PDB file of C-alpha atoms in Angstrom:
ATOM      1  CA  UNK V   1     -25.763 135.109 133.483  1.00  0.00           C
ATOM      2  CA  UNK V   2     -24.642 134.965 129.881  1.00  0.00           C
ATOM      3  CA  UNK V   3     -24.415 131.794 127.242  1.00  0.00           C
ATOM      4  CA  UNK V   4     -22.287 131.305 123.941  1.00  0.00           C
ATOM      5  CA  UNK V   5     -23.055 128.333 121.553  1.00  0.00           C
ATOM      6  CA  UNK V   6     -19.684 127.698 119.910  1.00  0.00           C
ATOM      7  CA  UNK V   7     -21.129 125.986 117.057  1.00  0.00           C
ATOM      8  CA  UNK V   8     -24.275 126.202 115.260  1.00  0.00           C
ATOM      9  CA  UNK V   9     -26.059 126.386 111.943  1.00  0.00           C
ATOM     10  CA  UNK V  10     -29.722 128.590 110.391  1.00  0.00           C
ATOM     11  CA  UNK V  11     -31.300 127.340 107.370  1.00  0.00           C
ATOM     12  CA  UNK V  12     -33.833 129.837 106.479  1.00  0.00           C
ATOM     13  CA  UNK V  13     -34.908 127.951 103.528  1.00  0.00           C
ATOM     14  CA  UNK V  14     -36.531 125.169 105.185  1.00  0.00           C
ATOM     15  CA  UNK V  15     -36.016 125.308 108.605  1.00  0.00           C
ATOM     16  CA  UNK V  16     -36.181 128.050 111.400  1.00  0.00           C
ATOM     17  CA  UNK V  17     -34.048 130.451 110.008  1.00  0.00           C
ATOM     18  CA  UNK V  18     -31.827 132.801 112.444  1.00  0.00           C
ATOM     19  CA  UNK V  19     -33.907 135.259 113.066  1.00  0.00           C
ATOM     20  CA  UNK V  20     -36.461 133.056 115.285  1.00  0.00           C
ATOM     21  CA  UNK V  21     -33.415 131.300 116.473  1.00  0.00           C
ATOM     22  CA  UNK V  22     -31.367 134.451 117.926  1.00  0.00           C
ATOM     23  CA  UNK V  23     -34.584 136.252 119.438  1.00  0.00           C
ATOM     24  CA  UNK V  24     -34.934 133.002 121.563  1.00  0.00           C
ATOM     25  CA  UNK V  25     -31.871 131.889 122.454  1.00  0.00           C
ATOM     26  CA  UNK V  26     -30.959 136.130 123.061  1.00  0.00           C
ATOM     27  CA  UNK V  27     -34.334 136.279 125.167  1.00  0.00           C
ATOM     28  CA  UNK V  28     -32.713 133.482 127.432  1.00  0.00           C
ATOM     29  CA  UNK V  29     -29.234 134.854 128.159  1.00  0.00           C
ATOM     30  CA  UNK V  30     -27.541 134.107 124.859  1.00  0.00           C
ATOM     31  CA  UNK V  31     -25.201 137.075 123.872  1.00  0.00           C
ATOM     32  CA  UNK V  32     -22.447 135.004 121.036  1.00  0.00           C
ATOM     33  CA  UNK V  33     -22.809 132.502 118.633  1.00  0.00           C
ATOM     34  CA  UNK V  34     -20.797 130.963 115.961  1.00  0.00           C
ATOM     35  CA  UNK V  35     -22.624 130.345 113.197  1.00  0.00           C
ATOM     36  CA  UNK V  36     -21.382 127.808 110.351  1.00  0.00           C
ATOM     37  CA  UNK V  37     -22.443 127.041 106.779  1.00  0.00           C
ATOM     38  CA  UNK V  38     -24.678 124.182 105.655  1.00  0.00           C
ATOM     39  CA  UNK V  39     -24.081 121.622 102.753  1.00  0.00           C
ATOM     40  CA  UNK V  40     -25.711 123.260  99.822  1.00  0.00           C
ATOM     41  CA  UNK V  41     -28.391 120.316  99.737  1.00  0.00           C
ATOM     42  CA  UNK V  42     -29.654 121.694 103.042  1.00  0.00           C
ATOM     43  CA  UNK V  43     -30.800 125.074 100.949  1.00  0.00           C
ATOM     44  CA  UNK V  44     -31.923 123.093  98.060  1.00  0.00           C
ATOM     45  CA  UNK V  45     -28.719 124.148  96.022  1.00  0.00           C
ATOM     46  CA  UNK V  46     -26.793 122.144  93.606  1.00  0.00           C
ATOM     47  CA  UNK V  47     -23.143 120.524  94.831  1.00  0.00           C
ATOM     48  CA  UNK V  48     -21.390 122.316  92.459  1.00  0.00           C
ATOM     49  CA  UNK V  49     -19.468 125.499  92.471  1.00  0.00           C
ATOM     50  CA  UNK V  50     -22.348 128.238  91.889  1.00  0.00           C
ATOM     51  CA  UNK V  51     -24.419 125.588  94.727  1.00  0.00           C
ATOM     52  CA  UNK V  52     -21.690 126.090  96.875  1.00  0.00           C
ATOM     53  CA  UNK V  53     -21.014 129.781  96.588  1.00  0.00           C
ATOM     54  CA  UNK V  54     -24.819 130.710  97.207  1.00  0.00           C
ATOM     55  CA  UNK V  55     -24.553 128.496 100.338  1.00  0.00           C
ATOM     56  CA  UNK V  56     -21.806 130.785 101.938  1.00  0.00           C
ATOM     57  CA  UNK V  57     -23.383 133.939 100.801  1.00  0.00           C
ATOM     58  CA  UNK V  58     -26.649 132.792 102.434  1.00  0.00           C
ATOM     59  CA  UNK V  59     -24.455 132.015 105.503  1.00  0.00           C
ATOM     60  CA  UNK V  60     -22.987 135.443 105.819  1.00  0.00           C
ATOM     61  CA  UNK V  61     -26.266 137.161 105.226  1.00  0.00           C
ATOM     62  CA  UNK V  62     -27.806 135.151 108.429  1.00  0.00           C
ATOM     63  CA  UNK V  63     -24.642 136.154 110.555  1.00  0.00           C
ATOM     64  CA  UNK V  64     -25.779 140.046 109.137  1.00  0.00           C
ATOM     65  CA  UNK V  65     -28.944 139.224 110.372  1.00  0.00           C
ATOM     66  CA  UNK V  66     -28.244 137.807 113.802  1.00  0.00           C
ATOM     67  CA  UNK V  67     -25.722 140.778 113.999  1.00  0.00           C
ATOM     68  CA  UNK V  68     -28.856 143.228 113.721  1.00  0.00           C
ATOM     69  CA  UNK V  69     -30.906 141.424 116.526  1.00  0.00           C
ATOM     70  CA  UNK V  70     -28.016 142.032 119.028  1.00  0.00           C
ATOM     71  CA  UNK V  71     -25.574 138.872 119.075  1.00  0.00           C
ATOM     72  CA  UNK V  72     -21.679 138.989 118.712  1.00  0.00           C
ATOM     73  CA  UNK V  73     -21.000 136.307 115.951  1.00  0.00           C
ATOM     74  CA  UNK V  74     -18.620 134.354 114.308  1.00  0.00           C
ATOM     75  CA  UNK V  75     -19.067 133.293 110.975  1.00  0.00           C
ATOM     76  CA  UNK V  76     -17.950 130.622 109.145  1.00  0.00           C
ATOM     77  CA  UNK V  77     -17.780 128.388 105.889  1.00  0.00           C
ATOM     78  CA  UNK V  78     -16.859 125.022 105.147  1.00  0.00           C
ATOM     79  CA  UNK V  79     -17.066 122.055 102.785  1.00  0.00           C
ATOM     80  CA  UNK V  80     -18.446 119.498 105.056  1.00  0.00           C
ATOM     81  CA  UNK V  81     -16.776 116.387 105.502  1.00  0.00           C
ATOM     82  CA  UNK V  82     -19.703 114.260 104.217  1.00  0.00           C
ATOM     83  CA  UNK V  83     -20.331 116.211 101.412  1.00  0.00           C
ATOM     84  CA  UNK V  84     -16.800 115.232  99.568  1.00  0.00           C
ATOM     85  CA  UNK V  85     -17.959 111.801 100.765  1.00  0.00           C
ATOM     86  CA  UNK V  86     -21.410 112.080  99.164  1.00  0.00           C
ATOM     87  CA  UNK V  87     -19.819 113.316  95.855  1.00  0.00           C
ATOM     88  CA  UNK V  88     -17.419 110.653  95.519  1.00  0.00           C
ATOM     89  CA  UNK V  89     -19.656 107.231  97.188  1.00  0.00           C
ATOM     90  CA  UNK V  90     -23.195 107.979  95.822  1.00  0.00           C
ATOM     91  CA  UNK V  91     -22.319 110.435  92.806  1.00  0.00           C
ATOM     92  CA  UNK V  92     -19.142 108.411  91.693  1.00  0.00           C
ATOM     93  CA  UNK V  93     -17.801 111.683  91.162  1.00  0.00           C
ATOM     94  CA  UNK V  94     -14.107 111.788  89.691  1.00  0.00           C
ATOM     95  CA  UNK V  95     -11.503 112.335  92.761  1.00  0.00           C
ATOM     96  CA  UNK V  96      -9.632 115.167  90.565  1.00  0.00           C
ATOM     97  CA  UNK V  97     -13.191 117.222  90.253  1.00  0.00           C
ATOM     98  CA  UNK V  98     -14.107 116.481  93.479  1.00  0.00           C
ATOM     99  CA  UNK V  99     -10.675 117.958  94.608  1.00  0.00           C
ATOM    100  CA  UNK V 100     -10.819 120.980  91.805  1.00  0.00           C
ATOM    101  CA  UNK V 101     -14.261 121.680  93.517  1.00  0.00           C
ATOM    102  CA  UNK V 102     -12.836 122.162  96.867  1.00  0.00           C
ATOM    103  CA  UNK V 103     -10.065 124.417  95.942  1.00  0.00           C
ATOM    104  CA  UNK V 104     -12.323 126.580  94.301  1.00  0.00           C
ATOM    105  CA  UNK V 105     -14.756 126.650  97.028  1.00  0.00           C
ATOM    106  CA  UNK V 106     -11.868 126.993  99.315  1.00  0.00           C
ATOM    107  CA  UNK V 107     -10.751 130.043  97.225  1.00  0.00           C
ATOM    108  CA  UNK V 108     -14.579 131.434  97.771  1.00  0.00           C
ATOM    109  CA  UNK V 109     -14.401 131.917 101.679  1.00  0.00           C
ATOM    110  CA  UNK V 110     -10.417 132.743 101.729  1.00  0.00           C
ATOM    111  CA  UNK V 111     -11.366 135.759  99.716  1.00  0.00           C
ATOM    112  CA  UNK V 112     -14.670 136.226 102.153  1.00  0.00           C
ATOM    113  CA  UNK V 113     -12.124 135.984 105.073  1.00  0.00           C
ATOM    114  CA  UNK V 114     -10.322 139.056 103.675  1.00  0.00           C
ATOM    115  CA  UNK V 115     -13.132 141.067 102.677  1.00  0.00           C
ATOM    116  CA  UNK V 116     -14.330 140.456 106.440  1.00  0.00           C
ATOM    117  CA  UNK V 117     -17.308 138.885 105.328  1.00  0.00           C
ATOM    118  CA  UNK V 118     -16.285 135.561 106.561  1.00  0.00           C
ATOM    119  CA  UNK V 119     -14.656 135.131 110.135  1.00  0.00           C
ATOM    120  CA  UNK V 120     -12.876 131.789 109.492  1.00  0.00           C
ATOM    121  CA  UNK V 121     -13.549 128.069 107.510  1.00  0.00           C
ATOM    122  CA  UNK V 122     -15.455 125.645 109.202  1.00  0.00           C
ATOM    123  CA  UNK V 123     -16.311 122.736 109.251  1.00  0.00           C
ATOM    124  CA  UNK V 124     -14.007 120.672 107.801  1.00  0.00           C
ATOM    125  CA  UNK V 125     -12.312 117.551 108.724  1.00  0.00           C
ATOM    126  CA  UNK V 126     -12.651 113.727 108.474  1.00  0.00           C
ATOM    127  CA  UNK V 127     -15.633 111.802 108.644  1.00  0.00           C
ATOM    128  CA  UNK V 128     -16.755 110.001 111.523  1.00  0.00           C
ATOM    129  CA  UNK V 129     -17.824 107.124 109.909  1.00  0.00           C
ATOM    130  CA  UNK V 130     -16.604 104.375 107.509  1.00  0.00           C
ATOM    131  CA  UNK V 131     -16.222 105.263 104.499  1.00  0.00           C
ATOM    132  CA  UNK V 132     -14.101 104.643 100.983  1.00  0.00           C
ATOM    133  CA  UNK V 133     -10.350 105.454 101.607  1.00  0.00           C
ATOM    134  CA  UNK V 134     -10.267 108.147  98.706  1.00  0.00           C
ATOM    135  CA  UNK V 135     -13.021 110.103 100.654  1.00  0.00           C
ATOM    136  CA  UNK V 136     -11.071 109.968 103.940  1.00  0.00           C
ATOM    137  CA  UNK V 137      -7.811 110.950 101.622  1.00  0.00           C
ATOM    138  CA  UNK V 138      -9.466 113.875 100.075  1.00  0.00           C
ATOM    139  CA  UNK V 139     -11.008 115.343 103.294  1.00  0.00           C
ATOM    140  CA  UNK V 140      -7.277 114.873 104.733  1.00  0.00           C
ATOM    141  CA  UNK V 141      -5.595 116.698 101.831  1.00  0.00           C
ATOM    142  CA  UNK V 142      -8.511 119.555 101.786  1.00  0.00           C
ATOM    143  CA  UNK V 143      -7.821 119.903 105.674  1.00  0.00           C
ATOM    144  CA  UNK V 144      -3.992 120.582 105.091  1.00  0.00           C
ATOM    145  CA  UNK V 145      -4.830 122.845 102.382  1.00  0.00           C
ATOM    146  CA  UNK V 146      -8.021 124.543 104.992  1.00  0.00           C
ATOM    147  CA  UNK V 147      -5.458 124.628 107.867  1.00  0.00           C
ATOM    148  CA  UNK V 148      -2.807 126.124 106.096  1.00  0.00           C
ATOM    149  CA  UNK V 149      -5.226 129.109 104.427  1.00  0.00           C
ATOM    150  CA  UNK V 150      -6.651 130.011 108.359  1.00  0.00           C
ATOM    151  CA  UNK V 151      -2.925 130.365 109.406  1.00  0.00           C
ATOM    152  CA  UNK V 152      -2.268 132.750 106.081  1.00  0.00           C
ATOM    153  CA  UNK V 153      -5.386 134.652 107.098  1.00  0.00           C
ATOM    154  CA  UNK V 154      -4.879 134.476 110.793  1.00  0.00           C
ATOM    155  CA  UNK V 155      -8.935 133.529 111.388  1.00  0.00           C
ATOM    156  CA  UNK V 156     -10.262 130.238 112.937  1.00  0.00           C
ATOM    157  CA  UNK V 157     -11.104 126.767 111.808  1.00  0.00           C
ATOM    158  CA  UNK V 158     -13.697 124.557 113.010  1.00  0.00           C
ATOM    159  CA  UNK V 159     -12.776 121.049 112.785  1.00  0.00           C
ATOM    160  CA  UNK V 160     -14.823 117.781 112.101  1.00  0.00           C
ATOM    161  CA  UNK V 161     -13.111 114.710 113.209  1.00  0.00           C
ATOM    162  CA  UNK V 162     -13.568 111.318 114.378  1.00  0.00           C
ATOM    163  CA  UNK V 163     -14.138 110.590 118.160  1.00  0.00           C
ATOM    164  CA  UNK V 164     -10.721 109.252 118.312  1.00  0.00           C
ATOM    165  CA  UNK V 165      -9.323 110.219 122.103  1.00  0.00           C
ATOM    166  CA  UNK V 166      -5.901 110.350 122.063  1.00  0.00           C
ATOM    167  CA  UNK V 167      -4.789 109.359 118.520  1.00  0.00           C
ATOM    168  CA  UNK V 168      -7.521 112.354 117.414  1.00  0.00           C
ATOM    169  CA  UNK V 169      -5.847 115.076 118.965  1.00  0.00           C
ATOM    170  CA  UNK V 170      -2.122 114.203 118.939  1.00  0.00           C
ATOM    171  CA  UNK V 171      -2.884 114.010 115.110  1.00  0.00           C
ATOM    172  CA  UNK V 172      -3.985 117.108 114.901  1.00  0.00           C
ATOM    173  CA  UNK V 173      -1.517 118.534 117.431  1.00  0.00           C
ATOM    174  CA  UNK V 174       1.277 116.882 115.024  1.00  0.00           C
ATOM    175  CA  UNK V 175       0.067 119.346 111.915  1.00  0.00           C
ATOM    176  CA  UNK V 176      -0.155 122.507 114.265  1.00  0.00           C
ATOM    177  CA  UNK V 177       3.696 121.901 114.967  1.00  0.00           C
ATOM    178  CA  UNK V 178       4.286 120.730 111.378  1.00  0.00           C
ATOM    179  CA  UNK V 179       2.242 123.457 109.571  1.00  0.00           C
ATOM    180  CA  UNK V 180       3.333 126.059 112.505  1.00  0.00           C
ATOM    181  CA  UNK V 181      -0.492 126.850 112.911  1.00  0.00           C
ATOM    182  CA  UNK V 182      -1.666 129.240 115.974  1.00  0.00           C
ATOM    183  CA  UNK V 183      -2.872 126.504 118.378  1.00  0.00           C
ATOM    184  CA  UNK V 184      -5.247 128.713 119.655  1.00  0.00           C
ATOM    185  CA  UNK V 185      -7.385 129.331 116.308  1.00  0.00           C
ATOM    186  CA  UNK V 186      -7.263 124.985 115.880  1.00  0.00           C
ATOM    187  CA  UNK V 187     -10.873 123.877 117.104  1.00  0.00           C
ATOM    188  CA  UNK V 188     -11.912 120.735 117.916  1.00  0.00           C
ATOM    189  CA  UNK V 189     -15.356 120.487 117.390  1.00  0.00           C
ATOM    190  CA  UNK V 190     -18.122 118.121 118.982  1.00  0.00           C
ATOM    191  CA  UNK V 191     -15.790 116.473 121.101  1.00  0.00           C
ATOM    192  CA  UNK V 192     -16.898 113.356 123.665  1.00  0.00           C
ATOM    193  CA  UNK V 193     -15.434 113.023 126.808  1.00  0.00           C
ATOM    194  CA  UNK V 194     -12.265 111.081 126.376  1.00  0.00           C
ATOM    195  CA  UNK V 195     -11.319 113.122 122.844  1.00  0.00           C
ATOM    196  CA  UNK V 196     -12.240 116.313 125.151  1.00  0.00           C
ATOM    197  CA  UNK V 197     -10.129 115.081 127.920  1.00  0.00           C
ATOM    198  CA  UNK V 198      -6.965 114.600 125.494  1.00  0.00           C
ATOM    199  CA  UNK V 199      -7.194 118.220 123.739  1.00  0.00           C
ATOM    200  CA  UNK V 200      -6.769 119.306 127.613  1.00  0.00           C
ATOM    201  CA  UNK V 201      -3.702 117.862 128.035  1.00  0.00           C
ATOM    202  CA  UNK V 202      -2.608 118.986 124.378  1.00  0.00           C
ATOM    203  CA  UNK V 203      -3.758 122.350 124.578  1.00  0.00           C
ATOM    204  CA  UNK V 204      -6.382 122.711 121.748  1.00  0.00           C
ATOM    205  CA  UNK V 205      -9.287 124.654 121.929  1.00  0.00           C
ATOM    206  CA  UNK V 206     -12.625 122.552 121.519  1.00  0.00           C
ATOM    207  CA  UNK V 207     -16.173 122.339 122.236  1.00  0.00           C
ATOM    208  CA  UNK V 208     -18.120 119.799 123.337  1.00  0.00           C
ATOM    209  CA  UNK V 209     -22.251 119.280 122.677  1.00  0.00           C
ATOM    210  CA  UNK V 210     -24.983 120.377 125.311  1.00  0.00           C
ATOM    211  CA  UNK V 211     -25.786 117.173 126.589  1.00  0.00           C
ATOM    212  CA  UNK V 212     -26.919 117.055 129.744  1.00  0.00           C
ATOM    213  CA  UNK V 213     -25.259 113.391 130.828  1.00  0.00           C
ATOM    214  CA  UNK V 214     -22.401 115.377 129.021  1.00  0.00           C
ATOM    215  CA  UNK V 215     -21.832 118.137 130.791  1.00  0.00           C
ATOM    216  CA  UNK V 216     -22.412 117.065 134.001  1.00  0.00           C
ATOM    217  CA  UNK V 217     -19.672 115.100 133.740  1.00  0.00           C
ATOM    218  CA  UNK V 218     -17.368 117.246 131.816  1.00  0.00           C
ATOM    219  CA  UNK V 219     -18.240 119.999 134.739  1.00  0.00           C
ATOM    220  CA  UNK V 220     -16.647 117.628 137.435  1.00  0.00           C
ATOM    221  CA  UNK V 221     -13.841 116.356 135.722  1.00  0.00           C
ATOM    222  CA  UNK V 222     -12.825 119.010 133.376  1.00  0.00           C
ATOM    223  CA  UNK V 223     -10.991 122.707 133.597  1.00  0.00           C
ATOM    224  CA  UNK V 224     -13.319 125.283 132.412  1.00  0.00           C
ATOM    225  CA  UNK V 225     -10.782 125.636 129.100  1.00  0.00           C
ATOM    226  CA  UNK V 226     -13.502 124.567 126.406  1.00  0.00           C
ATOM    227  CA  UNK V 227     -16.696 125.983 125.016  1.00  0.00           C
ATOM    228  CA  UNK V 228     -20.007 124.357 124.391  1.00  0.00           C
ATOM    229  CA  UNK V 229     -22.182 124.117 121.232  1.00  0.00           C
ATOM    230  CA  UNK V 230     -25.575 122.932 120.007  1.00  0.00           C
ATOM    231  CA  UNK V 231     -24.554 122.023 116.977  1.00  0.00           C
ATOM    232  CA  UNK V 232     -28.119 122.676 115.603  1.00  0.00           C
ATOM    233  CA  UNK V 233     -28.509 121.726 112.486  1.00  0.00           C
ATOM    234  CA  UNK V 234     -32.258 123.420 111.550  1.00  0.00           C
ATOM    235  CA  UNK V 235     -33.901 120.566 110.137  1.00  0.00           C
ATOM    236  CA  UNK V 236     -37.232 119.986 110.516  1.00  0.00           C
ATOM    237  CA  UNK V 237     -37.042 116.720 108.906  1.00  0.00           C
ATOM    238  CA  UNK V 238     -34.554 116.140 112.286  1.00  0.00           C
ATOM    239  CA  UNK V 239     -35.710 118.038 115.192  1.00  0.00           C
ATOM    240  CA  UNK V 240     -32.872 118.818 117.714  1.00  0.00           C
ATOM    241  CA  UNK V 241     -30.772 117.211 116.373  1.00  0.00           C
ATOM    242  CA  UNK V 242     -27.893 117.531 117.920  1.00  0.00           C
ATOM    243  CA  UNK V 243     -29.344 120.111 120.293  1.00  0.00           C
ATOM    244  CA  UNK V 244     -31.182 123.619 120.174  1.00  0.00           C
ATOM    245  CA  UNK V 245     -29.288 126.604 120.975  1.00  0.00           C
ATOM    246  CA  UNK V 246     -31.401 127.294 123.949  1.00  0.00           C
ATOM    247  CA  UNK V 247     -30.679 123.554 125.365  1.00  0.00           C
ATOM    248  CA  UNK V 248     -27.196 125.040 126.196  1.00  0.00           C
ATOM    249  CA  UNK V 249     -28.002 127.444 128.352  1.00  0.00           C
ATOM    250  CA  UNK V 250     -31.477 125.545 130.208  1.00  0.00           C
ATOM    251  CA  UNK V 251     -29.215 122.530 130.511  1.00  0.00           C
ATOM    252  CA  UNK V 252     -26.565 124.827 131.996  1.00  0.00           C
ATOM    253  CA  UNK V 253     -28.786 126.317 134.744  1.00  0.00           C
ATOM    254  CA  UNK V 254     -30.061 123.120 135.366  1.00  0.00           C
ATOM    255  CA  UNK V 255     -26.524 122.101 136.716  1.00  0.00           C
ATOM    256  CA  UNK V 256     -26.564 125.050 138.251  1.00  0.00           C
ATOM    257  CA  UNK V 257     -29.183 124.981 140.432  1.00  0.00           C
ATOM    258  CA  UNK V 258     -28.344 121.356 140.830  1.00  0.00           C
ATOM    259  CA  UNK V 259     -24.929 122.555 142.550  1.00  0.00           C
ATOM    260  CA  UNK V 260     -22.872 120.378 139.875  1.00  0.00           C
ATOM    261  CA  UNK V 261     -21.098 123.620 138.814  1.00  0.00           C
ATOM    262  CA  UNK V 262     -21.240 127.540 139.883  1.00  0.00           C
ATOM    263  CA  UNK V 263     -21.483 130.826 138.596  1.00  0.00           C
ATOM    264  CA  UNK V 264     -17.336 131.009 137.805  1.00  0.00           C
ATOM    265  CA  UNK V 265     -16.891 127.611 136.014  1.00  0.00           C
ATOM    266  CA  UNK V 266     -19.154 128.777 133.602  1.00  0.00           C
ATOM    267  CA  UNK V 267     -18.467 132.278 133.185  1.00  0.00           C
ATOM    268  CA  UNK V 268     -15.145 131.163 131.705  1.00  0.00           C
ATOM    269  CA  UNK V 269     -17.239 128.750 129.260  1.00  0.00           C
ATOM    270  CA  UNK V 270     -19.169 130.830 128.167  1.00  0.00           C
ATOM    271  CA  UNK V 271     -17.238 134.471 128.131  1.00  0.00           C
ATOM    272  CA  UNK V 272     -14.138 134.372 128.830  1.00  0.00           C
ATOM    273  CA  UNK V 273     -12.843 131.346 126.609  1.00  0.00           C
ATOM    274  CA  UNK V 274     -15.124 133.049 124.000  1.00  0.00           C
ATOM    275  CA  UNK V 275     -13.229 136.298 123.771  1.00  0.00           C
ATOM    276  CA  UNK V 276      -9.749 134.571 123.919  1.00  0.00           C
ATOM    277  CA  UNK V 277     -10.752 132.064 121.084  1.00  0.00           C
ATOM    278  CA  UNK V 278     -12.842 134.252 119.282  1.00  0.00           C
ATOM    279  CA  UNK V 279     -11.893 137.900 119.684  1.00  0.00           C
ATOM    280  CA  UNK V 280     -14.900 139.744 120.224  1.00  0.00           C
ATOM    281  CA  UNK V 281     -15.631 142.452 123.082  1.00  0.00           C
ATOM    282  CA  UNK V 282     -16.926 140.917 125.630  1.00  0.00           C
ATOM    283  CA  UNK V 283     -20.417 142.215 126.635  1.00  0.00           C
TER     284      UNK V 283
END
């Protein structure tokens, strides 16, 4: 059998870096991940524009890197919902700069995309938490603006949102008509079980963390139309946190031998769902 992680992210500055992290999760059965930026504070950068720009470049050169040990990748570059939070809360940054900032680094991985350095823009989104309104404005006006650049380039977004169920995804199902976005390139990222079970009925592609309370119950009450991610972040300061890449395949086979799901179900999870989303050659 074969595993994907839909959703990860290396820091080789201080944490693991991708090289340890693709020889292990490839020695177990891993054969595609998507691999997505960090904040620049996770590298030690600056959040400015030359802070941000090193951060994607460092990005791109880890997706090289996992490239060369073997893996089909995706990669990706955001501005992170918490950072334009972080910027505006604790820095008191002005809105207009803060929004200037994103445009340019918005600019940055558009012109990445086309180059074919850059597979799509990720994350970006709303935060999940409570926060000042002009935070949750300026992540909603940078997500248009996101949204509307994938469906120019024709790549992928990854998108961070609140656990909202049903008023999450008919949102976001609401700009796909409005914006006349691909549905298919629209994904819902780190989704719990009731947001999950809405993008189902919507049609939007999403992923859902490798928990193992998780997907045991997403395998019994879900079609196999979704991927699953670690969403490792690579902090040593926060071990596993959310998961490591290799917890999404053990927990997987785990399942498996537990007879909660076979061989099929997760074929489709973890290939076939892949190369529609994504589209790489299968292996």
């Amino acid at each position: 059998m074969i595993f994907a992680d839909a959703h990860l992210h290396s820091n080789p500055v201080s944490g693991l870096g991708i090289e340890k992290i693709a020889k292990r999760f490839k020695s177990l059965g891993g054969w595609f991940m998507a691999l997505v930026s960090l904040p620049p504070t996770h590298y030690g950068l600056q959040q400015d524009r030359d802070g941000y720009v090193k951060a994607i470049d460092i990005t791109i050169a880890e997706c090289r890197k996992a490239r060369s040990l073997g893996l089909r990748v995706a990669c990706f570059a955001g501005i992170h919902p918490a950072d334009l939070e972080k910027l505006l809360t604790r820095h008191m940054a002005d809105p207009r700069k803060v929004l200037e900032l994103s445009e340019y680094v918005l600019r940055e991985i558009a012109r990445r995309c086309q180059e074919g350095l850059l597979d799509g823009i990720g994350e970006i989104g709303r935060p999940h938490y409570t926060t000042r309104p002009e935070a949750f404005v300026i992540n909603e006006l940078i997500m248009n603006k996101a949204l509307t650049l994938a469906k120019d380039l024709n790549v992928v977004v990854h998108l961070h949102l609140e656990q909202g169920g049903i008023v999450t995804v008919m949102d976001i199902n609401q700009r796909v008509e409005t914006l006349r976005l691909m549905k298919g390139k629209i994904i819902l990222h780190h989704l719990d079980y009731k947001t999950a079970r809405e993008a189902v009925r919507y049609g939007l592609p999403f992923t859902i963390p490798a928990k193992y309370p998780l997907l045991k119950h997403a395998f019994t009450h879900l079609e196999p139309v979704y991927m699953i991610e670690s969403d490792y972040i690579d902090d040593p300061k926060r071990p596993g946190v959310a998961a490591y890449p290799w917890d999404v395949i053990e927990i997987q086979l785990t399942l498996l031998k537990e007879g909660v799901v076979n061989e099929e179900y997760l074929y489709k999870l973890n290939v076939d769902n892949i190369v529609t989303v994504y589209g790489v050659e299968p292996p």
